[in-house]
CSV table of N, CA, C and O in Angstrom, one decimal:
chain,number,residue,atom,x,y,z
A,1,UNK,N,-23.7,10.9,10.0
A,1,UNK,CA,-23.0,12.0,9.6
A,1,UNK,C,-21.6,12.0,10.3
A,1,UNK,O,-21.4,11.2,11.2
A,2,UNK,N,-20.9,12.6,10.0
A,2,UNK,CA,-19.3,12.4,10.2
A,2,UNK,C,-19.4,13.5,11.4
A,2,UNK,O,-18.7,13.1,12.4
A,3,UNK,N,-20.2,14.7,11.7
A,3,UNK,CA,-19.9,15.5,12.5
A,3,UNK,C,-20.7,15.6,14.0
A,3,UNK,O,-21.9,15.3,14.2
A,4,UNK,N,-19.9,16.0,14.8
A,4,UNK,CA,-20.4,15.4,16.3
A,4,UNK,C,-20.9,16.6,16.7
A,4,UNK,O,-20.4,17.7,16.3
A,5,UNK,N,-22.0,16.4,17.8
A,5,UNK,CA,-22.3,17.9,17.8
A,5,UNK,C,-21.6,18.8,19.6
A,5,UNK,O,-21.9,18.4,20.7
A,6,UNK,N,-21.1,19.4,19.4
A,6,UNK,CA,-20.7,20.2,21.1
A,6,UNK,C,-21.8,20.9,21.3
A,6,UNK,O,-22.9,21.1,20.8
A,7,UNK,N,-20.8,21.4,22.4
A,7,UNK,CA,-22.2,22.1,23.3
A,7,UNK,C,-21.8,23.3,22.8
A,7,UNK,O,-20.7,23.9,22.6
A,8,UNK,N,-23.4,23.8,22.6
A,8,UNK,CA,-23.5,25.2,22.0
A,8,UNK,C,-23.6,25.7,20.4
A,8,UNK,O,-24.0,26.7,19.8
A,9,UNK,N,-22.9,24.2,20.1
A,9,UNK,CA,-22.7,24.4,18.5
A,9,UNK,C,-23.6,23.4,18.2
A,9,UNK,O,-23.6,22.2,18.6
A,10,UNK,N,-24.5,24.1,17.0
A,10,UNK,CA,-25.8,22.9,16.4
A,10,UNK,C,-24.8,22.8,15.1
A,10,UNK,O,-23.8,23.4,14.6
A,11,UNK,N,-25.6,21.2,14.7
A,11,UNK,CA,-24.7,20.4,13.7
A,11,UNK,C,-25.5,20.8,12.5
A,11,UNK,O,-26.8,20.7,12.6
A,12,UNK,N,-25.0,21.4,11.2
A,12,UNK,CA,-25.4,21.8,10.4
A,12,UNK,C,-26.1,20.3,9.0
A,12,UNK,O,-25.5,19.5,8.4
A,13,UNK,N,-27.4,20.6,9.0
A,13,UNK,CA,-27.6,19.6,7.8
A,13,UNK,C,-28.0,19.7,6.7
A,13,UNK,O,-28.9,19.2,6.1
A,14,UNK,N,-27.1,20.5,6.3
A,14,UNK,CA,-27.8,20.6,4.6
A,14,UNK,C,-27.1,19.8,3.5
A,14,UNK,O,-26.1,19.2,3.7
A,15,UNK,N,-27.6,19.7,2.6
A,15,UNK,CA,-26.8,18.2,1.6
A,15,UNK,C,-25.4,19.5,1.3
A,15,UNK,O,-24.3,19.0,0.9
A,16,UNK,N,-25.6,20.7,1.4
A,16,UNK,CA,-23.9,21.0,1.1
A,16,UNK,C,-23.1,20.7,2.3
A,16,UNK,O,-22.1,20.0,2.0
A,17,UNK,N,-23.3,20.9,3.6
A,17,UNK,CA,-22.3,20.7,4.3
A,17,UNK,C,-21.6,19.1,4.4
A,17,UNK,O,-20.5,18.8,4.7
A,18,UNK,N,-22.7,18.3,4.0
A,18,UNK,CA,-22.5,16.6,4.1
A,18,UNK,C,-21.4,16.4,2.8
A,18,UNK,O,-20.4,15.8,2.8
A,19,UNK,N,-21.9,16.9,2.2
A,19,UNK,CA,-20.9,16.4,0.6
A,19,UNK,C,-20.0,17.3,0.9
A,19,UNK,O,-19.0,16.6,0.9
A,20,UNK,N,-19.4,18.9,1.3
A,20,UNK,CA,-17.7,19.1,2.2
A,20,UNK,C,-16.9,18.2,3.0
A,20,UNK,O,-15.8,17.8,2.9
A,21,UNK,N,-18.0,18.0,4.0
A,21,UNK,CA,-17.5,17.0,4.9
A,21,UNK,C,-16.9,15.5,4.2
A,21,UNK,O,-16.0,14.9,4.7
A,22,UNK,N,-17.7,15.1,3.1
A,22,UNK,CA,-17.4,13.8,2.6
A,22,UNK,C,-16.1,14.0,1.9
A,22,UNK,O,-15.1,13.3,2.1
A,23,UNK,N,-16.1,15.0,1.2
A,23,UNK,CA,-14.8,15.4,-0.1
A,23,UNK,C,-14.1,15.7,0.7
A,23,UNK,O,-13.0,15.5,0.2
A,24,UNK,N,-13.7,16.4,2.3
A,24,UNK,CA,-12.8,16.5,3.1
A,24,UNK,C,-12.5,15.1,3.0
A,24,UNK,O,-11.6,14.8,2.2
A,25,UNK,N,-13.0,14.4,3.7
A,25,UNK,CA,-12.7,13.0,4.4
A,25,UNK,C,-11.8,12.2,3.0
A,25,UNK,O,-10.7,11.8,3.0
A,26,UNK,N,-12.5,12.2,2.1
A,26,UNK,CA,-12.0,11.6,0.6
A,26,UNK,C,-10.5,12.6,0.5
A,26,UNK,O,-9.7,11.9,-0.2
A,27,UNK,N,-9.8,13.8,0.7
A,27,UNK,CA,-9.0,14.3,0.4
A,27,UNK,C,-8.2,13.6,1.6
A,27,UNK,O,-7.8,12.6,1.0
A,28,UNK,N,-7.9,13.6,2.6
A,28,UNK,CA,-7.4,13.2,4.3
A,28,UNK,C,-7.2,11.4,3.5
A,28,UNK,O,-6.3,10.6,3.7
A,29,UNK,N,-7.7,11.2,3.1
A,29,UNK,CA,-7.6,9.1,2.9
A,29,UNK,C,-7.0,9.1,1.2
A,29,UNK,O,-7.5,8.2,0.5
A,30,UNK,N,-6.5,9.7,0.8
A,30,UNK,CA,-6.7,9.9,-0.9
A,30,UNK,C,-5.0,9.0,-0.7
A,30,UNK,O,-4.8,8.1,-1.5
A,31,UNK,N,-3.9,9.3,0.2
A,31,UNK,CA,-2.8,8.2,0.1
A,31,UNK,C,-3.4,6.6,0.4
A,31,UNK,O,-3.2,5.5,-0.3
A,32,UNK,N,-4.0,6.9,1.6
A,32,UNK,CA,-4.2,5.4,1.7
A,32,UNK,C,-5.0,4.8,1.2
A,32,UNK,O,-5.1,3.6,1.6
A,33,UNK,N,-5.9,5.2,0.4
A,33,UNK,CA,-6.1,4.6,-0.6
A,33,UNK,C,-5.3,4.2,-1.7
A,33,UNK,O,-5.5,3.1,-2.2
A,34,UNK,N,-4.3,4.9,-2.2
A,34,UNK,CA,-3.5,4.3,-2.6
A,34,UNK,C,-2.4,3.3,-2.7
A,34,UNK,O,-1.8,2.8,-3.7
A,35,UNK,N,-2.5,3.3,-1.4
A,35,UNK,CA,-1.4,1.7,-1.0
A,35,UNK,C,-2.2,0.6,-0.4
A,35,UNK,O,-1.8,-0.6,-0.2
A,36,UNK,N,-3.5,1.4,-0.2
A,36,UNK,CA,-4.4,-0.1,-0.6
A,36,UNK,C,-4.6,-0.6,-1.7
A,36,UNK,O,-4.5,-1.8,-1.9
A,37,UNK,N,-5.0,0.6,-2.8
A,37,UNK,CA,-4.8,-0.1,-4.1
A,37,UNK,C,-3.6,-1.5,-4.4
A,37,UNK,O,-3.8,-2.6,-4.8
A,38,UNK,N,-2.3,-0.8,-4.1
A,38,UNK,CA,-1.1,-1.1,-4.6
A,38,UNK,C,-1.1,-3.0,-3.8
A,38,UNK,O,-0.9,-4.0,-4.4
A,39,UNK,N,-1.4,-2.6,-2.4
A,39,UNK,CA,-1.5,-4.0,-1.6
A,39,UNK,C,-2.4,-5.2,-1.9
A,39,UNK,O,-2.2,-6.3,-1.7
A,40,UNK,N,-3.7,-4.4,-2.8
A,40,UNK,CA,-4.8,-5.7,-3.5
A,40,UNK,C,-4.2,-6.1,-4.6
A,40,UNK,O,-4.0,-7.2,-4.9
A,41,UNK,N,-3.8,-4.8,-5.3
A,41,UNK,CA,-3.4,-5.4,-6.8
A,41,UNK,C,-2.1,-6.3,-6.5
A,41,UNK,O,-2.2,-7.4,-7.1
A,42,UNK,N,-1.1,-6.3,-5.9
A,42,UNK,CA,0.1,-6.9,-5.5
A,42,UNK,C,-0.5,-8.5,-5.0
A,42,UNK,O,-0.1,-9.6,-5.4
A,43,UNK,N,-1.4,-8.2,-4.2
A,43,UNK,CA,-1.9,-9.7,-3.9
A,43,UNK,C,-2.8,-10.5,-5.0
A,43,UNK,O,-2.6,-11.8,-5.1
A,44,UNK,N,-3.7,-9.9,-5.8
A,44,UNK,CA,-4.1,-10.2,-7.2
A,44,UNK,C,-3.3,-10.8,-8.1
A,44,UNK,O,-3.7,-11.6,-8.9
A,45,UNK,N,-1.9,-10.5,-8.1
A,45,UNK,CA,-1.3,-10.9,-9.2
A,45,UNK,C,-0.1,-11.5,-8.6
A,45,UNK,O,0.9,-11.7,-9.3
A,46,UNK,N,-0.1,-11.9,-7.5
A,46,UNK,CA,0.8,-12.6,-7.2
A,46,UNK,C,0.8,-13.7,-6.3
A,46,UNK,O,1.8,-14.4,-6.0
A,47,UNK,N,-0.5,-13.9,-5.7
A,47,UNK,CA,-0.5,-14.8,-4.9
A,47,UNK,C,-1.1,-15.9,-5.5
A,47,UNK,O,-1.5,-16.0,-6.7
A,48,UNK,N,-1.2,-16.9,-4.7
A,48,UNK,CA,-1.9,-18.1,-5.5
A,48,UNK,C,-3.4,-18.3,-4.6
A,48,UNK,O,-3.4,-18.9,-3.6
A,49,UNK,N,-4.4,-17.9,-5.1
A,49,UNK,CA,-5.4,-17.4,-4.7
A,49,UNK,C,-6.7,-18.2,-5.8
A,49,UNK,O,-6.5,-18.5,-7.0
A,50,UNK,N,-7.8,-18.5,-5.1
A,50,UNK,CA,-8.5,-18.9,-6.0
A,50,UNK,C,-9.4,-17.8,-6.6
A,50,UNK,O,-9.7,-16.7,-6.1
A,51,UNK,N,-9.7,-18.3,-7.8
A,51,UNK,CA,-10.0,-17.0,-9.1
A,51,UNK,C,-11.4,-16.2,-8.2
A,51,UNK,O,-11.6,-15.0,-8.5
A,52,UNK,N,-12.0,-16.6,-7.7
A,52,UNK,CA,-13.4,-15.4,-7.1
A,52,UNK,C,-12.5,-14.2,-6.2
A,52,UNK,O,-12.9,-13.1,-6.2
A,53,UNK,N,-11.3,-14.6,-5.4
A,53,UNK,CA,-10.8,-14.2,-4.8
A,53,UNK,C,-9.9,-13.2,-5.3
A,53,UNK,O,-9.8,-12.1,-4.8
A,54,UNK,N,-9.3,-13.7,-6.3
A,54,UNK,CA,-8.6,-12.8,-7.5
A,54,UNK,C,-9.2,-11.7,-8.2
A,54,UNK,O,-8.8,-10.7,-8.8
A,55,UNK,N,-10.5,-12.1,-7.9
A,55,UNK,CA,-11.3,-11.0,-9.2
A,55,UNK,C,-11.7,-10.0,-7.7
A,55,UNK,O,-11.7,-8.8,-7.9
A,56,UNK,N,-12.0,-10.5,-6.4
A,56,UNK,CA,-12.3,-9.1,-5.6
A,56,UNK,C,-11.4,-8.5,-5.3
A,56,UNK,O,-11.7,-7.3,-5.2
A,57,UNK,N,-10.3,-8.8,-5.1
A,57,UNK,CA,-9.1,-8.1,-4.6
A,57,UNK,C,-8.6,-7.3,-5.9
A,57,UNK,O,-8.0,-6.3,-5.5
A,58,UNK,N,-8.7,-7.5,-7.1
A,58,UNK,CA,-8.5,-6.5,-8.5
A,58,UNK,C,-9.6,-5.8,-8.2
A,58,UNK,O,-9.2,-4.7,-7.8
A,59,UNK,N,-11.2,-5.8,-8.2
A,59,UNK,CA,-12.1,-5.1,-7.6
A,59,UNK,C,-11.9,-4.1,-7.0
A,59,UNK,O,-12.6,-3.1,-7.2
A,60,UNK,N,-10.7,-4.2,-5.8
A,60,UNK,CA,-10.5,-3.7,-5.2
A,60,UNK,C,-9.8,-2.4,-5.0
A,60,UNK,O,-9.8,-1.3,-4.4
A,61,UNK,N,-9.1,-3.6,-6.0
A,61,UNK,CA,-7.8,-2.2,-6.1
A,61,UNK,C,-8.2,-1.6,-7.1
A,61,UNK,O,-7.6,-0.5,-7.3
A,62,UNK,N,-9.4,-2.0,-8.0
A,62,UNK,CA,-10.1,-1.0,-9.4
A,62,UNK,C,-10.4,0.7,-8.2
A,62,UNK,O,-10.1,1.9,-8.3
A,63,UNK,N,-11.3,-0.2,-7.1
A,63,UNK,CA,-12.2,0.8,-6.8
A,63,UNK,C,-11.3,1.9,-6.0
A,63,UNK,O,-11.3,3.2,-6.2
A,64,UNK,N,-10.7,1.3,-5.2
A,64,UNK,CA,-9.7,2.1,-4.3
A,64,UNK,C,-8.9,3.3,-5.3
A,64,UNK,O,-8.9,4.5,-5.0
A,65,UNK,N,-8.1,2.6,-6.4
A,65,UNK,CA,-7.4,3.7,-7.2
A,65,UNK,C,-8.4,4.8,-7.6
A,65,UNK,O,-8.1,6.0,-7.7
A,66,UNK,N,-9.9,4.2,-7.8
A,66,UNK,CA,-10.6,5.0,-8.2
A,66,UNK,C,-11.1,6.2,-6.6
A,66,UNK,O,-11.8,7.2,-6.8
A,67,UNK,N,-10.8,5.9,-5.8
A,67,UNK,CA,-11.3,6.9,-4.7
A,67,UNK,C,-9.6,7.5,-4.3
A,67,UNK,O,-9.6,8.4,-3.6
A,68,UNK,N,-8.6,7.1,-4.7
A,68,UNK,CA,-7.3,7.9,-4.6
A,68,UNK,C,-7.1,9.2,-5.5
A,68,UNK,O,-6.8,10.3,-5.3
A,69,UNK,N,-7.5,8.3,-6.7
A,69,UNK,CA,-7.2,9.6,-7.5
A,69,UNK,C,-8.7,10.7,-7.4
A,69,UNK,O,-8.6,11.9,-7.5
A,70,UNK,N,-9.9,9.9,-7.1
A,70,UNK,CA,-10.4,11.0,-6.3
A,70,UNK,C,-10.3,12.2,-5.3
A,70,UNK,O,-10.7,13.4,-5.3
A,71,UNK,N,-9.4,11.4,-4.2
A,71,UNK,CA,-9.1,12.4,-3.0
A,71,UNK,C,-7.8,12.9,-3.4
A,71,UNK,O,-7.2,13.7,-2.6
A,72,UNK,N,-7.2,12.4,-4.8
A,72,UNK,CA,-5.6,13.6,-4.7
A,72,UNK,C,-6.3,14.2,-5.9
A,72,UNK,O,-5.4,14.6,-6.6
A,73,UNK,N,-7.9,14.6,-6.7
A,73,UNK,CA,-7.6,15.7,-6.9
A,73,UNK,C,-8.2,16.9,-5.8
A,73,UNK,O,-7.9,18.0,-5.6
A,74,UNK,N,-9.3,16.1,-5.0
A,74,UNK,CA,-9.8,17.3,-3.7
A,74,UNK,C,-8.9,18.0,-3.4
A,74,UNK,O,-8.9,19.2,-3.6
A,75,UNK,N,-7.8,17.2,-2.8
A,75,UNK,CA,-6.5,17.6,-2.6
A,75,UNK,C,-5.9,19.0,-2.9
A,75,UNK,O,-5.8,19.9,-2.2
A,76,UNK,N,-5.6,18.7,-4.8
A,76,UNK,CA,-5.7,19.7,-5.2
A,76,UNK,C,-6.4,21.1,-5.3
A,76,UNK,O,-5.8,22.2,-5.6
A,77,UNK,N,-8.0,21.1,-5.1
A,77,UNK,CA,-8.9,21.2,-5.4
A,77,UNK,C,-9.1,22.3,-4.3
A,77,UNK,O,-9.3,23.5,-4.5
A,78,UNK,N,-9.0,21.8,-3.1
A,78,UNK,CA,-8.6,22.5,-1.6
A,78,UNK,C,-7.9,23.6,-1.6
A,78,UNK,O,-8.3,24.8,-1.4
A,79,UNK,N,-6.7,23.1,-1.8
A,79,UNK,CA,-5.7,24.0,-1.9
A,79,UNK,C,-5.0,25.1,-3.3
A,79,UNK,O,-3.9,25.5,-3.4
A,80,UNK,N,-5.8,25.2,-3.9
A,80,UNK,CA,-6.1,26.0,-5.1
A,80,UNK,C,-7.7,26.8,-4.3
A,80,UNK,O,-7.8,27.9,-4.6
A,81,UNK,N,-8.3,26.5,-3.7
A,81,UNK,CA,-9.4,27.8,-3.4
A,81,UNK,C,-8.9,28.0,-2.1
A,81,UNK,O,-9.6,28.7,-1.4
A,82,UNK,N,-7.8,27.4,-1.3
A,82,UNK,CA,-7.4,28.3,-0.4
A,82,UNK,C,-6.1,29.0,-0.6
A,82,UNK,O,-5.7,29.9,0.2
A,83,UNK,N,-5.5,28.6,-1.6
A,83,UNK,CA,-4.4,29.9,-2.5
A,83,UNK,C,-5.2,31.4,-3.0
A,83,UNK,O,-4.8,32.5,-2.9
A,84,UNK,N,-6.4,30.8,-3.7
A,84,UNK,CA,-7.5,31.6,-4.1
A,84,UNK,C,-7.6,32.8,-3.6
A,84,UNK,O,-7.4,33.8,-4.2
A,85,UNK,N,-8.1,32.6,-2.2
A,85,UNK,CA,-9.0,32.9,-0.9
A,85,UNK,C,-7.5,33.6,-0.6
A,85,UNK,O,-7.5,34.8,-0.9
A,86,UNK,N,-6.5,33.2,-0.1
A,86,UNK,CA,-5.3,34.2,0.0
A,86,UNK,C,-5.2,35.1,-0.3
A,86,UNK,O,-4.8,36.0,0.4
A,87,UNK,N,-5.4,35.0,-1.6
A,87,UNK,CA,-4.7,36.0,-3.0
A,87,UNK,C,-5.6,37.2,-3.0
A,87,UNK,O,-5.3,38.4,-3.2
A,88,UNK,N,-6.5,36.6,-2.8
A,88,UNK,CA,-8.1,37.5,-2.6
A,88,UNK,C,-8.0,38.6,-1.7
A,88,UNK,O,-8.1,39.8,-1.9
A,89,UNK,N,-7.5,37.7,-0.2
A,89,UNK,CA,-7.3,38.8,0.9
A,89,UNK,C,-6.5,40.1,0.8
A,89,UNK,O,-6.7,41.2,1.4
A,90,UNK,N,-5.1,39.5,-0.3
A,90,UNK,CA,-4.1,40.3,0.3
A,90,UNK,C,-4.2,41.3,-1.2
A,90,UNK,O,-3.2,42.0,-1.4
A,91,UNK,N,-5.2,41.5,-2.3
A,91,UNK,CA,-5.1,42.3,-2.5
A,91,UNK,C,-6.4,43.4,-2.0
A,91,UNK,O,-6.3,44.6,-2.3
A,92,UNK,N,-7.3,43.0,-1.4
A,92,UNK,CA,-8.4,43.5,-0.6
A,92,UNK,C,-7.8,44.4,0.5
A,92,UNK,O,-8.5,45.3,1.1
A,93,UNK,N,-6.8,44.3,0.8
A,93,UNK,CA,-6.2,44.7,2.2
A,93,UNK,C,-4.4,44.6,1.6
A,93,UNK,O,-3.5,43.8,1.8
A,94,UNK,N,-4.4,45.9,0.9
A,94,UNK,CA,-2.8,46.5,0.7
A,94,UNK,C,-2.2,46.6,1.7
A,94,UNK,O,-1.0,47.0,1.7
């Protein structure tokens, strides 16, 4: 698990806190995943590489774009229910 435990504080295990904790971590890496994408595909198509080599590094950059554009929409995702949660307060409390 991603979370460490202090003193006094017990580490919570329920499959919801693990899958927050994961979709945090995926929103926080959602750039660099992106310019890893950009760094595989760049070396895929430009280097002179033998073809098994070529096909993981496109692999790569498949999967990577696929976990960027994952973590930029958490991203989004975050920050729309904590605009939410704002919005919420301040008409709760005129």
């Amino acid at each position: 698990s991603l979370c460490f435990k202090t003193a006094g504080t017990p580490k919570p295990s329920s499959r919801w806190y693990d899958a927050t904790m994961l979709r945090k971590w995926i929103a926080r890496l959602a750039f660099s995943f992106i310019v890893i994408a950009f760094v595989c595909g760049y070396e895929a198509y430009t280097k002179q590489h033998t073809k098994p080599t070529q096909v993981l590094l496109a692999a790569g950059a498949a999967i990577s774009t696929g976990l960027g554009l994952a973590g930029l929409r958490e991203r989004q995702r975050l920050f729309r229910d904590y605009r939410y949660d704002k919005d919420r307060e301040s008409q709760d409390n005129p």
